[in-house]
Short mmCIF file of C-alpha atoms and ligand atoms in Angstrom, two decimals:
data_model
loop_
_atom_site.label_atom_id
_atom_site.label_comp_id
_atom_site.label_asym_id
_atom_site.label_seq_id
_atom_site.Cartn_x
_atom_site.Cartn_y
_atom_site.Cartn_z
CA UNK A 1 -23.12 -70.56 -102.79
CA UNK A 2 -25.40 -67.64 -102.47
CA UNK A 3 -29.02 -67.24 -103.49
CA UNK A 4 -30.41 -64.25 -105.32
CA UNK A 5 -33.72 -63.85 -107.15
CA UNK A 6 -34.66 -67.51 -106.85
CA UNK A 7 -31.35 -68.90 -108.13
CA UNK A 8 -28.20 -70.36 -106.63
CA UNK A 9 -24.97 -68.71 -107.73
CA UNK A 10 -21.34 -69.78 -107.72
CA UNK A 11 -18.31 -67.46 -107.86
CA UNK A 12 -14.53 -67.70 -108.10
CA UNK A 13 -14.13 -66.33 -104.61
CA UNK A 14 -14.16 -69.26 -102.18
CA UNK A 15 -14.11 -69.58 -98.40
CA UNK A 16 -13.42 -72.63 -96.28
CA UNK A 17 -15.79 -73.46 -93.46
CA UNK A 18 -14.11 -75.24 -90.56
CA UNK A 19 -15.31 -77.36 -87.68
CA UNK A 20 -14.39 -75.57 -84.42
CA UNK A 21 -13.94 -78.92 -82.65
CA UNK A 22 -11.36 -80.35 -85.03
CA UNK A 23 -10.34 -77.42 -87.26
CA UNK A 24 -11.02 -79.68 -90.22
CA UNK A 25 -12.51 -78.10 -93.34
CA UNK A 26 -16.16 -79.12 -93.63
CA UNK A 27 -16.88 -77.38 -96.90
CA UNK A 28 -15.57 -74.79 -99.34
CA UNK A 29 -18.21 -72.43 -100.65
CA UNK A 30 -18.58 -69.60 -103.14
CA UNK A 31 -19.00 -66.23 -101.51
CA UNK A 32 -20.01 -62.77 -102.64
CA UNK A 33 -19.85 -59.16 -101.51
CA UNK A 34 -21.24 -55.66 -101.81
CA UNK A 35 -22.01 -55.81 -105.54
CA UNK A 36 -24.11 -58.95 -105.23
CA UNK A 37 -25.86 -57.45 -102.20
CA UNK A 38 -26.97 -54.58 -104.43
CA UNK A 39 -28.41 -57.10 -106.90
CA UNK A 40 -30.12 -58.97 -104.06
CA UNK A 41 -31.70 -55.77 -102.77
CA UNK A 42 -33.00 -54.98 -106.26
CA UNK A 43 -34.47 -58.49 -106.51
CA UNK A 44 -36.13 -58.13 -103.11
CA UNK A 45 -37.52 -54.74 -104.16
CA UNK A 46 -39.03 -56.16 -107.32
CA UNK A 47 -40.46 -59.18 -105.49
CA UNK A 48 -42.00 -56.96 -102.82
CA UNK A 49 -44.37 -55.50 -105.41
CA UNK A 50 -46.32 -58.73 -105.64
CA UNK A 51 -45.42 -60.40 -102.33
CA UNK A 52 -47.00 -57.54 -100.37
CA UNK A 53 -50.26 -58.18 -102.21
CA UNK A 54 -50.46 -61.87 -101.33
CA UNK A 55 -53.05 -62.87 -98.77
CA UNK A 56 -52.14 -64.03 -95.30
CA UNK A 57 -53.39 -67.48 -96.27
CA UNK A 58 -51.03 -67.62 -99.24
CA UNK A 59 -48.00 -66.56 -97.20
CA UNK A 60 -49.02 -68.99 -94.51
CA UNK A 61 -49.07 -71.81 -97.04
CA UNK A 62 -45.49 -71.05 -98.17
CA UNK A 63 -44.27 -71.01 -94.56
CA UNK A 64 -46.10 -74.25 -93.75
CA UNK A 65 -44.57 -75.91 -96.79
CA UNK A 66 -41.12 -74.83 -95.58
CA UNK A 67 -41.94 -76.27 -92.15
CA UNK A 68 -42.82 -79.60 -93.73
CA UNK A 69 -39.58 -79.70 -95.71
CA UNK A 70 -37.47 -78.79 -92.70
CA UNK A 71 -39.19 -81.39 -90.54
CA UNK A 72 -38.11 -84.02 -93.04
CA UNK A 73 -34.51 -82.84 -92.67
CA UNK A 74 -34.16 -82.38 -88.91
CA UNK A 75 -31.24 -84.78 -88.50
CA UNK A 76 -29.37 -83.39 -91.48
CA UNK A 77 -29.84 -79.82 -90.25
CA UNK A 78 -28.73 -80.73 -86.73
CA UNK A 79 -25.62 -82.40 -88.07
CA UNK A 80 -24.67 -79.26 -90.03
CA UNK A 81 -25.18 -77.05 -87.00
CA UNK A 82 -22.92 -79.25 -84.88
CA UNK A 83 -20.27 -79.39 -87.57
CA UNK A 84 -20.03 -75.66 -88.16
CA UNK A 85 -20.91 -74.35 -84.70
CA UNK A 86 -19.66 -77.13 -82.42
CA UNK A 87 -22.64 -77.50 -80.08
CA UNK A 88 -23.63 -81.01 -78.94
CA UNK A 89 -25.88 -82.81 -81.40
CA UNK A 90 -28.92 -83.04 -79.08
CA UNK A 91 -28.72 -79.26 -78.55
CA UNK A 92 -28.39 -78.76 -82.30
CA UNK A 93 -31.51 -80.86 -82.78
CA UNK A 94 -33.34 -78.74 -80.23
CA UNK A 95 -32.25 -75.68 -82.18
CA UNK A 96 -33.62 -77.13 -85.42
CA UNK A 97 -36.98 -77.86 -83.79
CA UNK A 98 -36.99 -74.35 -82.33
CA UNK A 99 -36.13 -72.87 -85.71
CA UNK A 100 -38.99 -74.78 -87.31
CA UNK A 101 -41.39 -73.66 -84.60
CA UNK A 102 -40.82 -70.01 -85.54
CA UNK A 103 -41.87 -70.77 -89.09
CA UNK A 104 -44.84 -72.74 -87.81
CA UNK A 105 -45.95 -70.03 -85.41
CA UNK A 106 -45.72 -67.25 -87.99
CA UNK A 107 -47.44 -69.38 -90.62
CA UNK A 108 -50.43 -69.05 -88.29
CA UNK A 109 -49.83 -65.39 -87.46
CA UNK A 110 -49.71 -64.47 -91.16
CA UNK A 111 -53.48 -65.01 -91.18
CA UNK A 112 -54.03 -62.77 -88.17
CA UNK A 113 -52.82 -59.33 -89.12
CA UNK A 114 -55.64 -57.07 -88.07
CA UNK A 115 -56.24 -53.39 -88.54
CA UNK A 116 -58.52 -51.27 -86.38
CA UNK A 117 -61.52 -49.02 -86.83
CA UNK A 118 -61.28 -45.99 -84.53
CA UNK A 119 -64.17 -44.02 -83.10
CA UNK A 120 -64.44 -40.81 -85.14
CA UNK A 121 -64.76 -37.36 -83.57
CA UNK A 122 -66.83 -36.12 -86.48
CA UNK A 123 -70.19 -37.62 -87.50
CA UNK A 124 -69.28 -37.78 -91.19
CA UNK A 125 -65.89 -39.33 -90.82
CA UNK A 126 -64.62 -42.91 -90.67
CA UNK A 127 -61.20 -43.59 -89.19
CA UNK A 128 -59.16 -46.68 -89.60
CA UNK A 129 -55.69 -48.05 -89.09
CA UNK A 130 -54.40 -50.58 -91.56
CA UNK A 131 -51.22 -52.60 -91.17
CA UNK A 132 -48.87 -53.09 -94.07
CA UNK A 133 -45.47 -54.74 -94.49
CA UNK A 134 -42.50 -52.46 -93.94
CA UNK A 135 -40.83 -53.41 -97.23
CA UNK A 136 -37.45 -54.90 -98.08
CA UNK A 137 -35.66 -56.04 -94.92
CA UNK A 138 -31.95 -56.59 -94.40
CA UNK A 139 -31.20 -59.32 -91.87
CA UNK A 140 -27.80 -60.01 -90.31
CA UNK A 141 -27.42 -63.07 -88.09
CA UNK A 142 -24.71 -64.52 -85.82
CA UNK A 143 -23.07 -67.93 -85.52
CA UNK A 144 -24.25 -68.98 -82.06
CA UNK A 145 -27.69 -70.13 -83.23
CA UNK A 146 -27.01 -70.42 -86.95
CA UNK A 147 -30.46 -71.70 -87.84
CA UNK A 148 -32.95 -70.37 -85.32
CA UNK A 149 -31.69 -66.79 -85.51
CA UNK A 150 -32.52 -66.91 -89.22
CA UNK A 151 -36.07 -68.20 -88.91
CA UNK A 152 -36.78 -65.96 -85.90
CA UNK A 153 -36.27 -63.03 -88.28
CA UNK A 154 -37.40 -64.38 -91.62
CA UNK A 155 -40.60 -66.07 -90.46
CA UNK A 156 -42.26 -62.90 -89.11
CA UNK A 157 -40.85 -60.83 -91.98
CA UNK A 158 -42.37 -63.16 -94.59
CA UNK A 159 -45.61 -63.52 -92.64
CA UNK A 160 -45.96 -59.75 -92.60
CA UNK A 161 -45.42 -59.56 -96.37
CA UNK A 162 -41.84 -58.26 -96.38
CA UNK A 163 -39.06 -59.51 -98.64
CA UNK A 164 -35.58 -60.19 -97.28
CA UNK A 165 -31.87 -60.09 -97.93
CA UNK A 166 -30.08 -62.21 -95.33
CA UNK A 167 -26.40 -62.16 -94.41
CA UNK A 168 -25.47 -64.97 -92.03
CA UNK A 169 -22.21 -65.14 -90.08
CA UNK A 170 -19.22 -66.30 -92.11
CA UNK A 171 -18.45 -68.93 -89.45
CA UNK A 172 -21.79 -70.70 -90.02
CA UNK A 173 -23.25 -70.19 -93.50
CA UNK A 174 -24.07 -73.86 -94.15
CA UNK A 175 -27.17 -73.86 -91.94
CA UNK A 176 -28.36 -70.79 -93.84
CA UNK A 177 -27.83 -72.52 -97.18
CA UNK A 178 -29.88 -75.48 -95.94
CA UNK A 179 -32.84 -73.40 -94.84
CA UNK A 180 -32.74 -71.54 -98.15
CA UNK A 181 -32.84 -74.87 -99.96
CA UNK A 182 -36.08 -75.48 -98.12
CA UNK A 183 -37.45 -72.04 -99.06
CA UNK A 184 -36.55 -72.76 -102.67
CA UNK A 185 -38.18 -76.17 -102.60
CA UNK A 186 -41.26 -74.68 -100.97
CA UNK A 187 -41.59 -72.54 -104.10
CA UNK A 188 -41.27 -69.09 -102.58
CA UNK A 189 -41.56 -66.61 -105.46
CA UNK A 190 -38.19 -65.44 -106.75
CA UNK A 191 -36.65 -62.50 -104.94
CA UNK A 192 -38.74 -62.91 -101.80
CA UNK A 193 -35.78 -64.35 -99.89
CA UNK A 194 -32.16 -63.73 -100.86
CA UNK A 195 -29.00 -64.98 -99.24
CA UNK A 196 -25.65 -63.20 -99.45
CA UNK A 197 -22.66 -64.89 -97.88
CA UNK A 198 -19.25 -63.29 -97.74
CA UNK A 199 -16.28 -62.37 -95.56
CA UNK A 200 -16.68 -58.64 -96.23
CA UNK A 201 -19.28 -58.10 -93.51
CA UNK A 202 -18.63 -54.39 -93.50
CA UNK A 203 -19.10 -54.03 -97.27
CA UNK A 204 -22.29 -56.08 -97.30
CA UNK A 205 -23.52 -54.25 -94.20
CA UNK A 206 -22.88 -50.86 -95.81
CA UNK A 207 -25.03 -51.82 -98.82
CA UNK A 208 -27.86 -52.90 -96.55
CA UNK A 209 -27.71 -49.82 -94.31
CA UNK A 210 -27.19 -47.20 -97.02
CA UNK A 211 -29.81 -48.45 -99.52
CA UNK A 212 -32.96 -46.35 -99.62
CA UNK A 213 -34.76 -49.48 -100.85
CA UNK A 214 -34.09 -51.38 -97.62
CA UNK A 215 -36.68 -50.13 -95.14
CA UNK A 216 -35.74 -52.22 -92.15
CA UNK A 217 -32.63 -53.74 -90.69
CA UNK A 218 -32.82 -56.59 -88.22
CA UNK A 219 -29.61 -57.65 -86.52
CA UNK A 220 -28.46 -60.10 -83.87
CA UNK A 221 -24.86 -59.79 -82.78
CA UNK A 222 -22.49 -57.72 -80.71
CA UNK A 223 -23.40 -54.34 -79.25
CA UNK A 224 -20.35 -52.86 -80.94
CA UNK A 225 -21.51 -53.81 -84.44
CA UNK A 226 -25.16 -53.09 -83.59
CA UNK A 227 -24.34 -49.50 -82.67
CA UNK A 228 -22.50 -49.04 -85.94
CA UNK A 229 -25.44 -50.45 -87.91
CA UNK A 230 -27.90 -48.15 -86.13
CA UNK A 231 -25.67 -45.16 -86.87
CA UNK A 232 -25.36 -46.19 -90.51
CA UNK A 233 -29.12 -46.77 -90.80
CA UNK A 234 -29.92 -43.30 -89.52
CA UNK A 235 -29.23 -41.59 -92.82
CA UNK A 236 -32.05 -43.48 -94.50
CA UNK A 237 -34.20 -43.49 -91.31
CA UNK A 238 -34.69 -47.24 -91.37
CA UNK A 239 -36.67 -49.14 -88.84
CA UNK A 240 -34.21 -51.24 -86.83
CA UNK A 241 -34.40 -54.24 -84.51
CA UNK A 242 -31.25 -54.91 -82.54
CA UNK A 243 -30.68 -58.01 -80.46
CA UNK A 244 -27.28 -57.27 -78.93
CA UNK A 245 -25.02 -58.38 -76.13
CA UNK A 246 -25.91 -59.09 -72.54
CA UNK A 247 -24.38 -59.40 -69.10
CA UNK A 248 -26.92 -61.42 -67.19
CA UNK A 249 -26.88 -61.45 -63.39
CA UNK A 250 -27.94 -64.73 -61.78
CA UNK A 251 -29.06 -64.03 -58.22
CA UNK A 252 -29.38 -66.79 -55.64
CA UNK A 253 -31.12 -65.62 -52.47
CA UNK A 254 -30.71 -67.29 -49.09
CA UNK A 255 -34.21 -68.77 -49.39
CA UNK A 256 -33.60 -70.34 -52.80
CA UNK A 257 -33.70 -74.04 -53.60
CA UNK A 258 -29.93 -74.36 -53.89
CA UNK A 259 -29.90 -77.53 -55.96
CA UNK A 260 -32.34 -76.02 -58.43
CA UNK A 261 -30.22 -72.88 -58.62
CA UNK A 262 -27.10 -74.95 -59.31
CA UNK A 263 -28.83 -76.86 -62.09
CA UNK A 264 -30.02 -73.56 -63.52
CA UNK A 265 -26.43 -72.37 -63.89
CA UNK A 266 -25.58 -75.58 -65.74
CA UNK A 267 -28.12 -74.59 -68.32
CA UNK A 268 -27.84 -70.85 -68.38
CA UNK A 269 -24.05 -70.71 -68.22
CA UNK A 270 -22.73 -73.83 -69.91
CA UNK A 271 -25.24 -74.63 -72.67
CA UNK A 272 -23.81 -73.64 -76.03
CA UNK A 273 -20.50 -73.28 -74.13
CA UNK A 274 -21.84 -70.04 -72.67
CA UNK A 275 -22.16 -68.52 -76.13
CA UNK A 276 -25.72 -67.25 -75.80
CA UNK A 277 -26.67 -63.62 -75.39
CA UNK A 278 -28.87 -64.50 -72.41
CA UNK A 279 -26.11 -66.62 -70.81
CA UNK A 280 -25.43 -65.95 -67.16
CA UNK A 281 -22.41 -63.69 -66.84
CA UNK A 282 -22.38 -62.84 -63.12
CA UNK A 283 -23.51 -65.32 -60.46
CA UNK A 284 -24.46 -63.63 -57.17
CA UNK A 285 -24.92 -65.87 -54.14
CA UNK A 286 -26.19 -64.58 -50.79
CA UNK A 287 -23.35 -64.60 -48.29
CA UNK A 288 -25.12 -67.02 -45.94
CA UNK A 289 -25.40 -69.77 -48.59
CA UNK A 290 -22.47 -68.84 -50.82
CA UNK A 291 -20.17 -71.58 -49.57
CA UNK A 292 -22.68 -74.39 -49.97
CA UNK A 293 -23.81 -73.06 -53.35
CA UNK A 294 -20.26 -72.62 -54.68
CA UNK A 295 -19.25 -76.11 -53.54
CA UNK A 296 -22.20 -77.72 -55.30
CA UNK A 297 -21.72 -75.55 -58.38
CA UNK A 298 -18.04 -76.49 -58.68
CA UNK A 299 -18.84 -80.18 -58.26
CA UNK A 300 -21.51 -80.18 -60.98
CA UNK A 301 -19.39 -78.08 -63.30
CA UNK A 302 -16.47 -80.48 -62.97
CA UNK A 303 -18.77 -83.31 -64.08
CA UNK A 304 -19.55 -81.72 -67.44
CA UNK A 305 -18.12 -83.68 -70.33
CA UNK A 306 -16.16 -81.64 -72.83
CA UNK A 307 -15.81 -82.83 -76.40
CA UNK A 308 -16.82 -82.91 -80.02
CA UNK A 309 -20.54 -82.21 -80.34
CA UNK A 310 -20.94 -85.32 -82.45
CA UNK A 311 -19.71 -87.55 -79.62
CA UNK A 312 -22.43 -89.02 -77.51
CA UNK A 313 -22.64 -87.63 -74.00
CA UNK A 314 -20.88 -84.34 -74.74
CA UNK A 315 -22.19 -81.53 -72.55
CA UNK A 316 -19.87 -78.72 -73.63
CA UNK A 317 -18.49 -78.31 -77.11
CA UNK A 318 -15.77 -75.98 -78.38
CA UNK A 319 -15.84 -72.22 -78.62
CA UNK A 320 -16.38 -70.80 -82.06
CA UNK A 321 -12.88 -69.46 -82.74
CA UNK A 322 -9.46 -68.60 -81.40
CA UNK A 323 -10.49 -65.05 -80.50
CA UNK A 324 -13.10 -66.45 -78.13
CA UNK A 325 -10.62 -68.88 -76.63
CA UNK A 326 -8.10 -66.09 -76.03
CA UNK A 327 -10.78 -64.01 -74.36
CA UNK A 328 -11.44 -66.85 -71.87
CA UNK A 329 -7.76 -67.00 -71.00
CA UNK A 330 -7.59 -63.25 -70.54
CA UNK A 331 -10.69 -63.07 -68.34
CA UNK A 332 -9.42 -65.85 -66.08
CA UNK A 333 -5.91 -64.36 -65.88
CA UNK A 334 -7.33 -60.97 -65.01
CA UNK A 335 -9.60 -62.46 -62.33
CA UNK A 336 -6.73 -64.43 -60.77
CA UNK A 337 -4.55 -61.33 -60.78
CA UNK A 338 -7.32 -59.66 -58.82
CA UNK A 339 -7.37 -62.43 -56.17
CA UNK A 340 -10.07 -64.67 -57.56
CA UNK A 341 -9.85 -68.36 -56.81
CA UNK A 342 -10.39 -70.85 -59.63
CA UNK A 343 -12.17 -73.82 -58.05
CA UNK A 344 -12.67 -75.84 -61.20
CA UNK A 345 -11.51 -75.45 -64.79
CA UNK A 346 -9.68 -72.30 -65.74
CA UNK A 347 -7.62 -73.65 -68.62
CA UNK A 348 -7.65 -74.36 -72.30
CA UNK A 349 -8.81 -77.95 -72.63
CA UNK A 350 -6.44 -80.25 -74.41
CA UNK A 351 -8.82 -82.26 -76.56
CA UNK A 352 -7.12 -85.40 -77.74
CA UNK A 353 -9.25 -85.95 -80.84
CA UNK A 354 -8.77 -82.55 -82.41
CA UNK A 355 -7.16 -79.13 -82.36
CA UNK A 356 -10.39 -77.28 -81.60
CA UNK A 357 -11.08 -74.29 -79.43
CA UNK A 358 -11.96 -75.95 -76.12
CA UNK A 359 -12.00 -74.22 -72.77
CA UNK A 360 -12.76 -75.97 -69.51
CA UNK A 361 -16.07 -75.14 -67.83
CA UNK A 362 -14.85 -72.87 -65.06
CA UNK A 363 -16.03 -71.63 -61.68
CA UNK A 364 -14.30 -68.67 -60.06
CA UNK A 365 -14.82 -67.59 -56.48
CA UNK A 366 -14.16 -64.23 -54.78
CA UNK A 367 -15.22 -62.36 -57.90
CA UNK A 368 -15.22 -58.58 -57.51
CA UNK A 369 -16.50 -55.61 -59.48
CA UNK A 370 -13.04 -54.47 -60.59
CA UNK A 371 -12.46 -57.64 -62.61
CA UNK A 372 -12.90 -57.49 -66.37
CA UNK A 373 -15.41 -60.34 -66.20
CA UNK A 374 -17.68 -58.17 -64.03
CA UNK A 375 -18.41 -55.84 -66.93
CA UNK A 376 -17.21 -57.40 -70.21
CA UNK A 377 -19.50 -59.97 -71.81
CA UNK A 378 -17.81 -63.37 -71.46
CA UNK A 379 -19.59 -65.44 -74.12
CA UNK A 380 -17.89 -68.56 -72.84
CA UNK A 381 -18.00 -71.19 -70.10
CA UNK A 382 -16.80 -69.19 -67.08
CA UNK A 383 -19.00 -68.63 -64.03
CA UNK A 384 -17.69 -66.01 -61.62
CA UNK A 385 -19.36 -66.11 -58.20
CA UNK A 386 -19.88 -62.82 -56.35
CA UNK A 387 -21.55 -62.50 -52.95
CA UNK A 388 -24.11 -60.07 -51.58
CA UNK A 389 -25.91 -59.40 -48.31
CA UNK A 390 -29.15 -57.52 -48.93
CA UNK A 391 -31.89 -57.21 -51.50
CA UNK A 392 -31.25 -53.52 -51.93
CA UNK A 393 -27.56 -54.11 -52.54
CA UNK A 394 -28.13 -56.84 -55.10
CA UNK A 395 -30.64 -54.83 -57.13
CA UNK A 396 -28.07 -52.10 -57.46
CA UNK A 397 -25.27 -54.48 -58.33
CA UNK A 398 -27.32 -56.48 -60.83
CA UNK A 399 -28.42 -53.32 -62.63
CA UNK A 400 -24.89 -51.91 -62.65
CA UNK A 401 -24.24 -52.78 -66.29
CA UNK A 402 -24.68 -51.07 -69.62
CA UNK A 403 -26.52 -54.16 -70.82
CA UNK A 404 -30.16 -55.07 -70.16
CA UNK A 405 -31.04 -58.36 -71.82
CA UNK A 406 -31.69 -61.17 -69.32
CA UNK A 407 -31.57 -61.54 -65.53
CA UNK A 408 -32.23 -64.52 -63.30
CA UNK A 409 -33.33 -64.72 -59.71
CA UNK A 410 -33.81 -67.70 -57.41
CA UNK A 411 -36.02 -67.33 -54.36
CA UNK A 412 -38.99 -69.10 -52.77
CA UNK A 413 -40.39 -65.83 -51.51
CA UNK A 414 -43.14 -64.72 -53.87
CA UNK A 415 -43.07 -61.09 -52.75
CA UNK A 416 -39.35 -60.93 -53.30
CA UNK A 417 -39.71 -62.51 -56.73
CA UNK A 418 -42.27 -59.87 -57.68
CA UNK A 419 -40.08 -57.06 -56.37
CA UNK A 420 -37.17 -58.37 -58.40
CA UNK A 421 -39.35 -58.61 -61.47
CA UNK A 422 -40.06 -54.90 -61.16
CA UNK A 423 -36.64 -53.71 -60.06
CA UNK A 424 -34.32 -55.56 -62.44
CA UNK A 425 -33.65 -53.44 -65.52
CA UNK A 426 -33.62 -56.20 -68.10
CA UNK A 427 -35.93 -57.18 -70.96
CA UNK A 428 -36.18 -60.83 -69.90
CA UNK A 429 -36.46 -62.06 -66.33
CA UNK A 430 -36.27 -65.69 -65.23
CA UNK A 431 -37.55 -66.31 -61.71
CA UNK A 432 -36.45 -69.79 -60.68
CA UNK A 433 -36.31 -70.35 -64.45
CA UNK A 434 -32.96 -70.56 -66.26
CA UNK A 435 -34.57 -70.78 -69.69
CA UNK A 436 -37.00 -67.87 -70.07
CA UNK A 437 -37.40 -68.22 -73.79
CA UNK A 438 -40.53 -69.35 -75.58
CA UNK A 439 -41.84 -68.60 -79.01
CA UNK A 440 -44.91 -66.67 -77.87
CA UNK A 441 -42.94 -64.27 -75.64
CA UNK A 442 -41.13 -61.07 -76.61
CA UNK A 443 -37.39 -61.67 -76.69
CA UNK A 444 -35.26 -58.54 -76.57
CA UNK A 445 -33.23 -56.24 -74.41
CA UNK A 446 -33.19 -52.72 -73.10
CA UNK A 447 -30.28 -50.29 -72.58
CA UNK A 448 -27.30 -51.29 -74.73
CA UNK A 449 -28.71 -54.77 -75.31
CA UNK A 450 -30.77 -53.31 -78.10
CA UNK A 451 -34.25 -52.43 -79.21
CA UNK A 452 -37.18 -54.27 -80.70
CA UNK A 453 -38.60 -57.69 -79.91
CA UNK A 454 -38.58 -61.07 -81.55
CA UNK A 455 -41.15 -63.80 -80.96
CA UNK A 456 -44.91 -64.00 -80.67
CA UNK A 457 -47.24 -61.26 -81.81
CA UNK A 458 -44.61 -58.73 -80.71
CA UNK A 459 -42.13 -59.99 -83.28
CA UNK A 460 -44.62 -59.60 -86.09
CA UNK A 461 -45.30 -55.94 -85.31
CA UNK A 462 -41.62 -55.18 -86.01
CA UNK A 463 -42.26 -55.92 -89.70
CA UNK A 464 -45.49 -53.96 -90.00
CA UNK A 465 -46.24 -50.28 -90.46
CA UNK A 466 -49.44 -48.73 -89.19
CA UNK A 467 -51.18 -46.50 -91.68
CA UNK A 468 -53.92 -44.19 -90.51
CA UNK A 469 -56.75 -43.50 -92.93
CA UNK A 470 -59.34 -40.78 -92.38
CA UNK A 471 -62.36 -40.80 -94.69
CA UNK A 472 -64.80 -37.93 -95.03
CA UNK A 473 -68.14 -39.26 -96.20
CA UNK A 474 -69.25 -36.49 -98.50
P1 ADP B 1 -19.37 -61.81 -82.99
O1 ADP B 1 -18.23 -60.99 -82.50
O2 ADP B 1 -20.02 -62.61 -81.94
O3 ADP B 1 -19.07 -62.60 -84.22
P2 ADP B 1 -20.55 -59.76 -84.54
O4 ADP B 1 -21.46 -58.66 -84.09
O5 ADP B 1 -19.19 -59.36 -85.00
O6 ADP B 1 -20.51 -60.78 -83.36
O7 ADP B 1 -21.23 -60.60 -85.72
C1 ADP B 1 -22.61 -60.83 -85.89
C2 ADP B 1 -22.96 -60.70 -87.34
O8 ADP B 1 -22.65 -59.39 -87.76
C3 ADP B 1 -22.19 -61.63 -88.27
O9 ADP B 1 -23.03 -62.01 -89.35
C4 ADP B 1 -21.09 -60.74 -88.78
O10 ADP B 1 -20.55 -61.15 -90.02
C5 ADP B 1 -21.82 -59.44 -88.90
N1 ADP B 1 -20.96 -58.23 -88.91
C6 ADP B 1 -19.79 -58.02 -88.28
N2 ADP B 1 -19.34 -56.79 -88.54
C7 ADP B 1 -20.22 -56.19 -89.36
C8 ADP B 1 -20.34 -54.90 -90.00
N3 ADP B 1 -19.41 -53.97 -89.85
N4 ADP B 1 -21.41 -54.67 -90.78
C9 ADP B 1 -22.37 -55.61 -90.96
N5 ADP B 1 -22.34 -56.82 -90.39
C10 ADP B 1 -21.29 -57.12 -89.59
#
């Protein structure tokens, strides 16, 4: 099923959606491709003519109505997320509530789009800056947060007065269909939101990037694909927002609360099976506490319960697909070949109730810079522990990556925390905080982790153009 110009469409081309925990088919859906994307863009272009003229209050009302409808379907939405993505049900529920909160937040922000009056340098002139929606936006989202990545883009876009063509990941289109059902039920005017679902990501992507009618592209996914999309968007000089990969360092100083730091890794490394762009990728423990820290980390990691996300008590669900599972095996093999020691996990997990893509939560000691895991994004449940001796050394090591999304630091020394805040070259810093993500804050990376921000007032600006008006009072 795909949704264009206010209507659901079926086609002869079908795709099966499978549960990564059991490999059972959850649903078989109609899909589309480049041609339908063209039609969707045209619908969004037509709808923009009137949507851009709506008041903030009107757009706010549509978003609030969607919030209400989604709130009534929290359990159903959470169930779908777990089925198609694999994450434990309580985490899926948290994602749904998070997804709703973006709509809620931007329903309020839609009313607060201000321009400015500037002081003139001529007595007979008036100068002002007005803010207007960018236009038709293409949005491409990943499978790791199949619902909240959609609302994090669509809520500010709609609040700003933009219209949208969304392409969700082929692994997780069912969550997208559900949220579009809510948009439909909320009565959004036809063409304001459009949903194209299909396996030809490249073909759909090409339509979105090459169209002169699409004025902005917002993407969350891999750095590899993000770079291609930026290149392809250059010909039409689109605005772009890119939320790409990361390689987060997690630094535990000798003065840290060790137990707190261990619990932080549980969250930052193993939630969502490590499939989060701000997931910890490199754990650095100060040499003087490394042994104690590693011992506690291995013990807690071994306690995590692996299983189907629908089973009560599951901490770690499956990986999304076989490619991810193979990558885990390769990273561990490479580390072991380079003298790493696996202290817990390290293997494919043989799940008795299904054929899914499970990998054991893993802790590796004696990690070194020449290992693949030291530079390649893991996106899975493996925590390599490196050691360091000085603050100067760790700043250099932590920053020694092409990525710049999130970094974590554990210390009780305020001065050190502030120094790290300034020295770490990442867009998001958690100091004694493994979850530095809130709706009002700017989420986004620097370096090859992308450009642009999502969340809060910062996220809204991405969908607005500033227009300068100079008036001569003759
Ligand atoms: P991952 O490897 O984690 O799946 P991707 O960057 O490949 O990350 O995927 C993120 C999103 O980008 C998905 O919706 C996917 O379908 C889409 N995608 C992948 N390749 C392309 C492409 N060439 N053009 C447009 N979208 C793409």
